Amino acid sequence: MKKILLIPIFLFFWQEITLAQRGIDTTAFNMKTFADSIAGHEASNYRRAEKLLQWLSGNFDWLATDYKTRTVKEILARGGGNCYELSVVYMALIKEMGIRYRPVAEVNLHVETPRRQEDAAKLVLEKGNRVTIFGFNHNDHRWIEIYNEKTNDWIPADPSLGVIGLENWLKARAWFGERKSLNQELAKDMVVPIAIFTVGPGGKMLQNRTKHYVVDELDRLYGRKLIQTPEWASWVSGIEKISEQCRETFQGERNLHHSQSLIKDIGLVYHHMKKSLEKMQQRNILKDTLRIGAGDVDTKRLIPGIHRYLVYFKMGVDSPRSRPQFWTREIRKETYQGTDAIIVVQDWEDRDTIVHKVRTVCDPVTFATRYQWSWWKQFGESVFDFTNKTASMRGLPLSDSDTARNRKGPWDAFKKATSQYCLNWHLDLEVFPLLAFKEGRTFLVPFYDPGSPAPTEQAYTVEGSAKLKGYDGAESDCWLLSHGSAGSREIFWISKKTREVLKLENEIGVNRWRYKIKLGFSE
């Protein structure tokens, strides 16, 4: 499957062509020289490992298993591989840099796939119990742990998903929210790991790391709230039991297909634990909560005209700014098809080219979307007409007859959005000025981004106030609006005077941030 390089938040640097396209002869290929060319200038082993993973994940395709054995050079020449093969290449790269690592074998709860069960059952007679490590509702996966000298611990690195670091890994593999990784389709299908082992010589399973990742660290990610759910004890005991059964399967001593009912039960526990956590979070935010409806927005607060933002990333506290973009957002009050409307036009510039354009027509009172046309340089045009309830993506109409996941999902989500009140998540910077701010208040905003999953209620909390100093030394008194949790937290600075969003600081994983800064002038 081809990976998309504009979407993932973990891939910050990439080369645009693979080894074969570069014309590099892998028969005379020097791994050490090549690794140095990618990451030799980095100051720490962690940064070297990160840079190498970013290169590998950005240039190599994840390819389905074909049960062939290949050398590192053969995988390089092929330009892709399965999770095991990508891990083999990554280990070869980091080994040349002197970075400590250890291979990891995993079994995960997977979306149910009858074909995978049939394939595994056929292979059992030929290869034995070990191949039952994949089946109807589970699958195996391979990645690596690297040693972080600064923190004195082992951290995950997954070349198939373009993920490195504990927080990033948890949000790509285990948490209940949207999976954040380079290969989102693959991450979505792998529901949650149920067995994680370091691998020694001869493929022997050594240290059981399952509890570390999906018990201790998953609970820590949620502020030790999971332990308070009714399902927690069942989750812990289920993980302990199934992980040891997976160890026996890796060693060829057990047929894991006989454990599918246990795996199914663990999946149900995971699902119910998610629901229990959502109820706990809901109770906590209901103290001063405003569920946003059509009567809770004030469009008179919008300021017509051109508004520009500088958007960039920082890969560390003291790191330079990288990947800058300029976003132009123009707010117009016009007529659309003979009736009053608010129209928002966006242009996103990346270096010397426009990569994204949007024209959104909104109701002048409720700000609900009536129509949206958008264009991505990578994907082409999409049109969503909320009045006539028609939609198209990449120039092709969406309909009930669509069965492909990448078309059926957006169509079903759009139909749901047309039947309820929702606000356009692509216009979040224009939505926030419409709300009635009050310290401590939580807004439950029904957001929907046309072409994306179904409408979702997102909680934004007014944490307090702060002064934001401009380049001329003048200070703006702002509301602080927060969204998300550690590892994906957003803080918006919103002017109390004009209600404009002046700044966004978006935490991305560990020690990474994205910023949006409103510019004071236009040319």
XYZ file of C-alpha atoms in Angstrom:
523
model
C 0.000 0.000 0.000
C 1.313 3.479 -0.787
C 1.762 5.862 2.082
C 0.702 9.519 1.972
C 3.399 11.952 2.977
C 1.301 15.063 3.628
C -0.889 13.673 6.405
C 1.237 12.109 9.183
C 2.428 14.257 12.064
C 5.312 11.945 12.918
C 7.137 12.280 9.575
C 8.905 15.607 9.528
C 11.738 14.960 7.079
C 11.780 12.757 4.035
C 13.592 11.974 0.817
C 11.309 11.924 -2.192
C 12.745 8.874 -3.991
C 13.774 5.365 -3.023
C 17.138 3.714 -3.491
C 16.172 2.090 -6.767
C 14.902 5.413 -8.121
C 18.143 7.049 -7.035
C 20.050 4.571 -9.187
C 22.040 3.235 -6.228
C 23.565 -0.155 -6.900
C 22.732 -2.186 -3.795
C 25.339 -4.792 -4.686
C 28.025 -2.217 -3.890
C 25.972 -0.411 -1.273
C 27.780 0.736 1.893
C 25.288 0.761 4.761
C 27.537 2.757 7.114
C 28.158 5.502 4.573
C 24.470 5.702 3.756
C 23.367 5.802 7.419
C 25.890 8.584 8.068
C 24.532 10.587 5.135
C 21.062 10.540 6.682
C 21.735 10.962 10.396
C 25.469 11.284 11.003
C 25.180 15.006 11.780
C 22.693 14.509 14.637
C 23.991 15.111 18.167
C 22.394 12.190 20.034
C 21.692 8.530 19.366
C 17.969 9.168 19.855
C 17.961 11.861 17.167
C 19.963 9.584 14.861
C 17.495 6.751 15.405
C 14.594 9.136 14.829
C 16.054 10.535 11.624
C 16.804 7.063 10.226
C 13.274 5.887 11.028
C 11.807 8.963 9.359
C 13.823 8.278 6.227
C 12.936 4.578 6.109
C 9.227 5.085 6.807
C 9.003 7.871 4.262
C 10.746 6.035 1.435
C 9.727 2.401 1.836
C 6.278 0.910 1.294
C 4.649 -1.510 3.692
C 4.017 -4.640 1.602
C 1.954 -7.676 2.537
C 3.778 -10.828 3.605
C 4.693 -13.211 0.780
C 6.590 -15.734 2.956
C 9.897 -15.204 1.108
C 13.200 -14.749 2.900
C 15.260 -11.737 1.785
C 18.578 -10.185 2.741
C 18.865 -6.535 3.751
C 20.183 -5.651 0.291
C 17.302 -7.466 -1.377
C 14.785 -5.553 0.761
C 16.552 -2.299 -0.114
C 16.448 -3.099 -3.808
C 12.749 -3.981 -3.543
C 11.943 -0.634 -1.915
C 9.551 -2.077 0.650
C 8.578 -5.061 2.740
C 6.425 -6.369 5.541
C 6.843 -5.265 9.154
C 9.601 -7.821 9.780
C 11.556 -6.792 6.691
C 11.283 -3.066 7.448
C 12.495 -3.814 10.977
C 15.463 -5.770 9.585
C 16.516 -2.797 7.432
C 16.070 -0.380 10.335
C 18.158 -2.548 12.649
C 20.901 -2.686 10.018
C 20.890 1.128 9.773
C 20.973 1.845 13.506
C 23.567 -0.869 14.096
C 25.936 1.035 11.815
C 25.420 4.104 14.020
C 26.296 2.181 17.180
C 22.782 2.486 18.602
C 21.682 -0.212 21.047
C 18.511 -1.996 20.002
C 16.539 -5.162 20.493
C 13.934 -6.783 18.199
C 10.320 -6.986 19.370
C 7.621 -9.519 18.471
C 3.973 -8.659 19.006
C 0.537 -10.224 18.727
C -2.368 -7.822 18.451
C -6.132 -7.918 18.619
C -7.036 -7.375 14.962
C -10.202 -6.648 13.032
C -11.831 -9.965 12.177
C -10.533 -11.367 8.886
C -11.788 -14.820 7.779
C -9.278 -14.983 4.911
C -6.336 -14.652 7.312
C -7.734 -17.542 9.374
C -8.012 -19.702 6.260
C -4.432 -18.922 5.210
C -3.068 -19.706 8.672
C -5.019 -22.960 8.936
C -3.537 -24.174 5.632
C -0.003 -23.413 6.818
C -0.315 -25.240 10.142
C 0.233 -28.674 8.569
C 3.339 -27.424 6.795
C 4.903 -25.126 9.394
C 3.359 -26.137 12.706
C 1.697 -24.240 15.555
C 3.910 -21.199 15.225
C 1.936 -19.881 12.242
C -1.217 -19.717 14.394
C 0.263 -16.493 15.724
C -2.059 -14.953 13.131
C -5.692 -15.877 12.611
C -9.315 -14.731 12.534
C -9.132 -11.998 15.200
C -5.404 -11.615 15.829
C -2.199 -10.964 13.927
C 1.531 -10.690 14.543
C 3.669 -7.579 14.104
C 7.366 -6.720 14.395
C 9.171 -3.587 15.542
C 12.177 -2.552 17.635
C 13.094 -1.029 20.958
C 16.058 1.340 21.054
C 17.972 2.402 24.133
C 17.626 6.059 25.096
C 20.780 7.025 26.951
C 19.290 10.273 28.279
C 16.294 8.647 29.945
C 18.043 5.333 30.607
C 15.202 3.222 29.220
C 14.062 1.310 26.151
C 11.646 3.081 23.816
C 9.579 1.749 20.883
C 10.356 2.408 17.221
C 8.048 1.058 14.504
C 9.257 1.503 10.890
C 5.944 0.219 9.454
C 4.028 3.037 11.127
C 6.697 5.759 11.192
C 6.442 6.003 14.985
C 9.198 6.454 17.564
C 8.871 7.295 21.260
C 6.556 5.997 23.975
C 3.817 8.654 23.754
C 3.746 8.429 19.974
C 3.598 4.645 20.095
C 0.723 4.616 22.602
C -1.290 6.978 20.408
C -0.584 4.926 17.308
C -1.225 1.513 18.851
C -3.091 1.395 22.141
C -5.121 4.432 23.154
C -8.850 4.882 22.493
C -8.555 7.955 20.273
C -7.828 8.333 16.578
C -4.674 6.430 15.673
C -1.822 8.791 14.875
C 0.737 7.197 12.587
C 2.170 7.281 9.100
C 0.192 4.217 8.013
C -3.215 4.966 9.535
C -5.020 2.126 7.767
C -2.607 -0.456 9.164
C -2.715 1.075 12.660
C -6.519 1.128 12.655
C -6.765 -2.581 11.833
C -4.370 -3.503 14.660
C -6.786 -2.706 17.491
C -4.424 -3.125 20.451
C -1.373 -5.311 21.249
C -2.079 -8.264 23.536
C 1.453 -9.699 23.662
C 4.816 -7.945 23.339
C 8.183 -9.681 23.748
C 11.814 -8.835 23.152
C 13.388 -11.410 20.856
C 16.698 -13.155 21.424
C 18.945 -15.424 19.342
C 17.114 -18.110 17.418
C 13.823 -16.223 17.740
C 13.461 -17.010 21.443
C 10.954 -14.836 23.307
C 12.789 -13.158 26.185
C 11.314 -10.313 28.260
C 7.518 -9.963 28.392
C 6.896 -6.240 27.827
C 3.115 -6.472 27.465
C 2.263 -5.200 30.953
C 4.704 -2.324 30.584
C 3.022 -1.016 27.435
C -0.698 -1.831 27.554
C -1.225 -1.854 31.315
C 1.181 0.483 33.113
C 1.891 3.033 30.384
C -1.616 3.010 28.918
C -3.027 3.782 32.365
C -0.417 6.524 32.844
C -1.428 8.076 29.518
C -4.960 8.495 30.870
C -3.827 10.003 34.166
C -4.293 6.734 36.120
C -8.015 6.802 35.322
C -8.220 3.347 33.694
C -7.497 1.656 36.981
C -10.764 3.191 38.241
C -12.879 1.516 35.555
C -14.871 -1.659 36.384
C -13.115 -3.518 33.547
C -9.558 -2.883 34.715
C -9.042 -6.097 36.679
C -10.346 -8.183 33.758
C -8.079 -6.289 31.357
C -4.967 -6.903 33.458
C -5.691 -10.588 34.060
C -6.671 -11.152 30.425
C -3.469 -9.547 29.147
C -1.388 -11.608 31.562
C -3.035 -14.847 30.432
C -3.070 -14.280 26.669
C 0.493 -12.938 26.528
C 1.857 -16.142 28.004
C -0.232 -18.198 25.576
C 1.279 -16.139 22.758
C 4.770 -16.868 24.104
C 4.003 -20.586 23.901
C 2.729 -20.120 20.345
C 5.883 -18.282 19.259
C 7.792 -21.285 20.587
C 5.570 -23.720 18.648
C 4.033 -25.223 21.785
C 0.434 -23.995 21.405
C -2.157 -23.512 18.687
C -3.350 -19.951 19.304
C -6.442 -20.536 17.165
C -7.800 -22.413 20.180
C -7.597 -19.132 22.146
C -9.776 -17.068 19.831
C -12.673 -16.909 22.308
C -10.296 -15.518 24.945
C -8.981 -12.974 22.446
C -12.557 -11.969 21.610
C -13.348 -11.514 25.331
C -10.261 -9.312 25.769
C -11.454 -7.207 22.840
C -14.835 -6.741 24.521
C -13.150 -5.741 27.768
C -11.067 -3.163 25.867
C -14.210 -1.765 24.222
C -16.168 -1.570 27.500
C -13.189 -0.007 29.295
C -13.200 2.732 26.663
C -16.912 3.367 27.266
C -16.420 3.484 31.040
C -13.611 6.013 30.652
C -15.785 8.178 28.397
C -18.544 8.184 31.031
C -16.055 9.193 33.736
C -14.721 12.018 31.562
C -18.255 13.124 30.748
C -19.166 13.366 34.448
C -16.060 15.463 35.094
C -16.835 18.041 32.412
C -20.567 18.428 33.075
C -19.968 20.859 35.967
C -20.037 23.880 33.621
C -20.613 22.501 30.174
C -22.244 24.047 27.131
C -23.224 21.610 24.400
C -23.041 23.802 21.309
C -26.206 23.972 19.229
C -27.435 26.265 16.476
C -28.478 28.921 19.012
C -25.117 29.025 20.829
C -23.022 30.769 18.176
C -22.807 34.491 17.453
C -21.642 35.052 13.877
C -21.611 38.827 14.374
C -18.287 38.357 16.151
C -16.563 37.278 12.923
C -14.290 39.927 11.397
C -14.578 39.987 7.576
C -11.373 40.338 5.592
C -8.071 38.544 5.093
C -6.400 36.784 8.012
C -2.979 35.158 7.674
C -1.213 32.606 9.850
C 2.345 31.359 9.972
C 2.310 27.597 10.644
C 5.464 25.701 11.616
C 6.892 22.828 13.679
C 9.511 22.585 16.405
C 11.202 19.231 17.081
C 12.409 20.232 20.553
C 12.320 23.099 23.028
C 15.455 24.693 21.585
C 15.075 23.415 18.031
C 14.757 25.766 15.059
C 11.422 26.184 13.328
C 10.842 23.785 10.448
C 8.353 23.078 7.645
C 6.857 26.582 7.576
C 3.567 27.212 5.787
C 1.496 30.347 5.253
C -2.256 30.038 5.589
C -4.534 32.715 4.161
C -8.139 32.673 5.382
C -10.569 35.225 3.964
C -13.981 35.773 5.542
C -16.668 37.223 3.276
C -20.316 38.076 3.858
C -22.015 37.546 0.484
C -25.004 35.910 -1.146
C -24.943 32.285 -2.249
C -27.654 30.986 -4.562
C -29.776 34.037 -3.767
C -29.513 33.936 0.048
C -27.174 35.517 2.600
C -24.110 33.469 3.512
C -20.710 33.617 5.165
C -17.981 32.351 2.864
C -14.525 31.353 4.070
C -11.766 30.903 1.486
C -8.472 29.258 2.446
C -5.121 28.945 0.657
C -2.276 26.981 2.252
C 1.187 27.730 0.881
C 4.093 25.343 1.438
C 7.448 26.777 0.386
C 6.810 28.052 -3.136
C 3.557 26.286 -3.999
C -0.070 26.121 -2.897
C -0.855 22.674 -1.484
C -4.456 23.153 -0.350
C -7.443 25.321 -1.285
C -10.890 25.428 0.332
C -14.072 27.406 -0.260
C -16.722 26.878 2.415
C -20.213 28.389 2.356
C -21.860 28.689 5.786
C -25.249 29.676 7.136
C -25.069 33.359 8.193
C -26.720 32.671 11.563
C -25.855 29.117 12.636
C -22.521 28.850 10.757
C -23.478 25.319 9.683
C -21.862 24.296 6.386
C -23.997 24.525 3.255
C -21.327 23.717 0.674
C -17.612 23.007 0.563
C -15.200 22.682 -2.329
C -11.641 21.670 -1.527
C -8.484 20.763 -3.397
C -5.323 19.054 -2.197
C -2.232 18.962 -4.372
C -1.815 15.299 -3.410
C -5.446 14.148 -3.767
C -7.312 16.499 -6.111
C -10.840 17.887 -5.732
C -13.657 17.100 -3.331
C -17.137 18.659 -3.199
C -19.669 18.323 -0.385
C -23.090 19.906 -0.992
C -25.041 19.841 2.277
C -28.146 21.417 0.726
C -28.570 18.886 -2.069
C -26.915 16.086 -0.053
C -24.445 15.148 -2.777
C -20.698 14.622 -2.533
C -17.703 13.675 -4.639
C -14.067 12.872 -3.889
C -11.227 12.977 -6.408
C -13.786 13.888 -9.059
C -15.958 10.782 -8.514
C -19.462 10.983 -6.965
C -20.028 9.182 -3.663
C -23.112 7.016 -3.277
C -24.682 4.131 -1.388
C -23.257 1.734 -3.972
C -19.673 2.445 -2.856
C -18.141 -0.504 -1.031
C -14.452 0.478 -0.840
C -13.563 1.623 2.668
C -11.976 4.888 1.499
C -15.264 5.879 -0.178
C -17.983 4.191 1.871
C -16.640 5.651 5.134
C -16.669 9.309 3.967
C -20.096 8.856 2.333
C -21.698 7.345 5.439
C -20.132 10.088 7.565
C -21.433 12.803 5.217
C -24.973 11.404 5.305
C -24.878 11.483 9.086
C -23.575 15.050 9.065
C -26.405 16.249 6.819
C -28.979 14.948 9.297
C -27.733 16.890 12.341
C -26.295 20.222 13.377
C -22.530 20.319 13.179
C -19.757 22.835 12.677
C -16.919 22.518 10.203
C -13.678 21.358 11.876
C -11.758 22.791 8.909
C -12.981 26.191 10.152
C -12.023 25.796 13.804
C -10.206 29.160 13.817
C -13.459 30.787 12.686
C -15.703 28.753 15.018
C -14.035 29.621 18.330
C -14.718 33.394 18.076
C -18.465 32.582 17.941
C -18.603 31.001 21.417
C -19.553 32.524 24.788
C -16.333 32.326 26.804
C -16.299 31.958 30.562
C -13.442 30.743 32.721
C -13.852 27.056 33.592
C -16.498 26.444 30.948
C -16.269 23.407 28.657
C -17.713 23.589 25.161
C -18.898 20.362 23.560
C -18.528 21.233 19.888
C -20.149 18.980 17.239
C -17.305 19.068 14.704
C -17.228 17.467 11.267
C -14.586 17.824 8.560
C -16.101 16.899 5.154
C -14.401 13.792 3.796
C -13.369 12.619 7.250
C -15.010 10.285 9.806
C -18.491 11.001 11.146
C -19.297 14.061 13.275
C -17.752 13.921 16.712
C -18.360 15.925 19.852
C -15.077 17.506 20.948
C -14.524 19.013 24.399
C -12.737 22.378 24.604
C -12.187 23.935 28.049
C -11.539 27.580 28.937
C -8.583 27.071 31.281
C -8.141 30.728 32.214
C -6.510 33.893 30.903
C -3.021 34.942 29.828
C -1.201 37.891 28.302
C 0.261 37.367 24.834
C 3.052 39.758 23.941
C 3.432 40.923 20.342
C 6.617 41.874 18.492
C 6.066 45.540 19.363
C 5.854 44.737 23.069
C 2.102 45.329 23.213
C 0.157 42.721 25.184
C -3.158 41.125 24.264
C -5.417 39.786 26.990
C -6.452 36.289 25.887
C -8.618 33.373 26.849
C -6.767 30.057 26.989
C -8.818 27.311 25.318
C -7.505 23.751 25.691
C -8.316 20.557 23.837
C -6.970 17.006 24.057
C -4.572 15.427 26.528
C -0.842 14.907 27.019
C 0.842 14.058 23.747
C -1.811 15.710 21.558
C -2.824 18.757 23.590
C -3.847 22.010 21.910
C -3.825 25.441 23.569
C -5.472 28.341 21.722
C -4.814 31.976 22.684
C -8.032 33.863 21.812
C -8.177 37.638 22.076
C -10.780 38.821 24.570
C -11.123 42.054 22.594
C -11.492 40.801 19.006
C -12.163 37.064 19.634
C -9.566 36.196 16.977
C -7.345 33.156 17.458
C -3.899 34.731 17.859
C -1.871 31.603 18.568
C -2.096 27.821 18.709
C 0.439 25.601 20.459
C -0.168 21.950 19.575
C 1.821 19.328 21.476
C 2.577 16.331 19.229
C 3.894 13.294 21.031
C 7.027 13.861 23.082
C 8.965 17.111 22.792
C 7.390 18.159 19.478
C 5.061 21.048 18.745
C 3.119 22.644 15.928
C 2.359 26.367 16.048
C -0.058 28.693 14.297
C 0.721 32.388 14.748
C -1.597 35.096 13.447
C 0.276 37.685 11.410
C -0.434 41.323 12.078
C -0.214 42.561 8.511
C -0.965 41.457 4.950
C 0.787 42.622 1.788
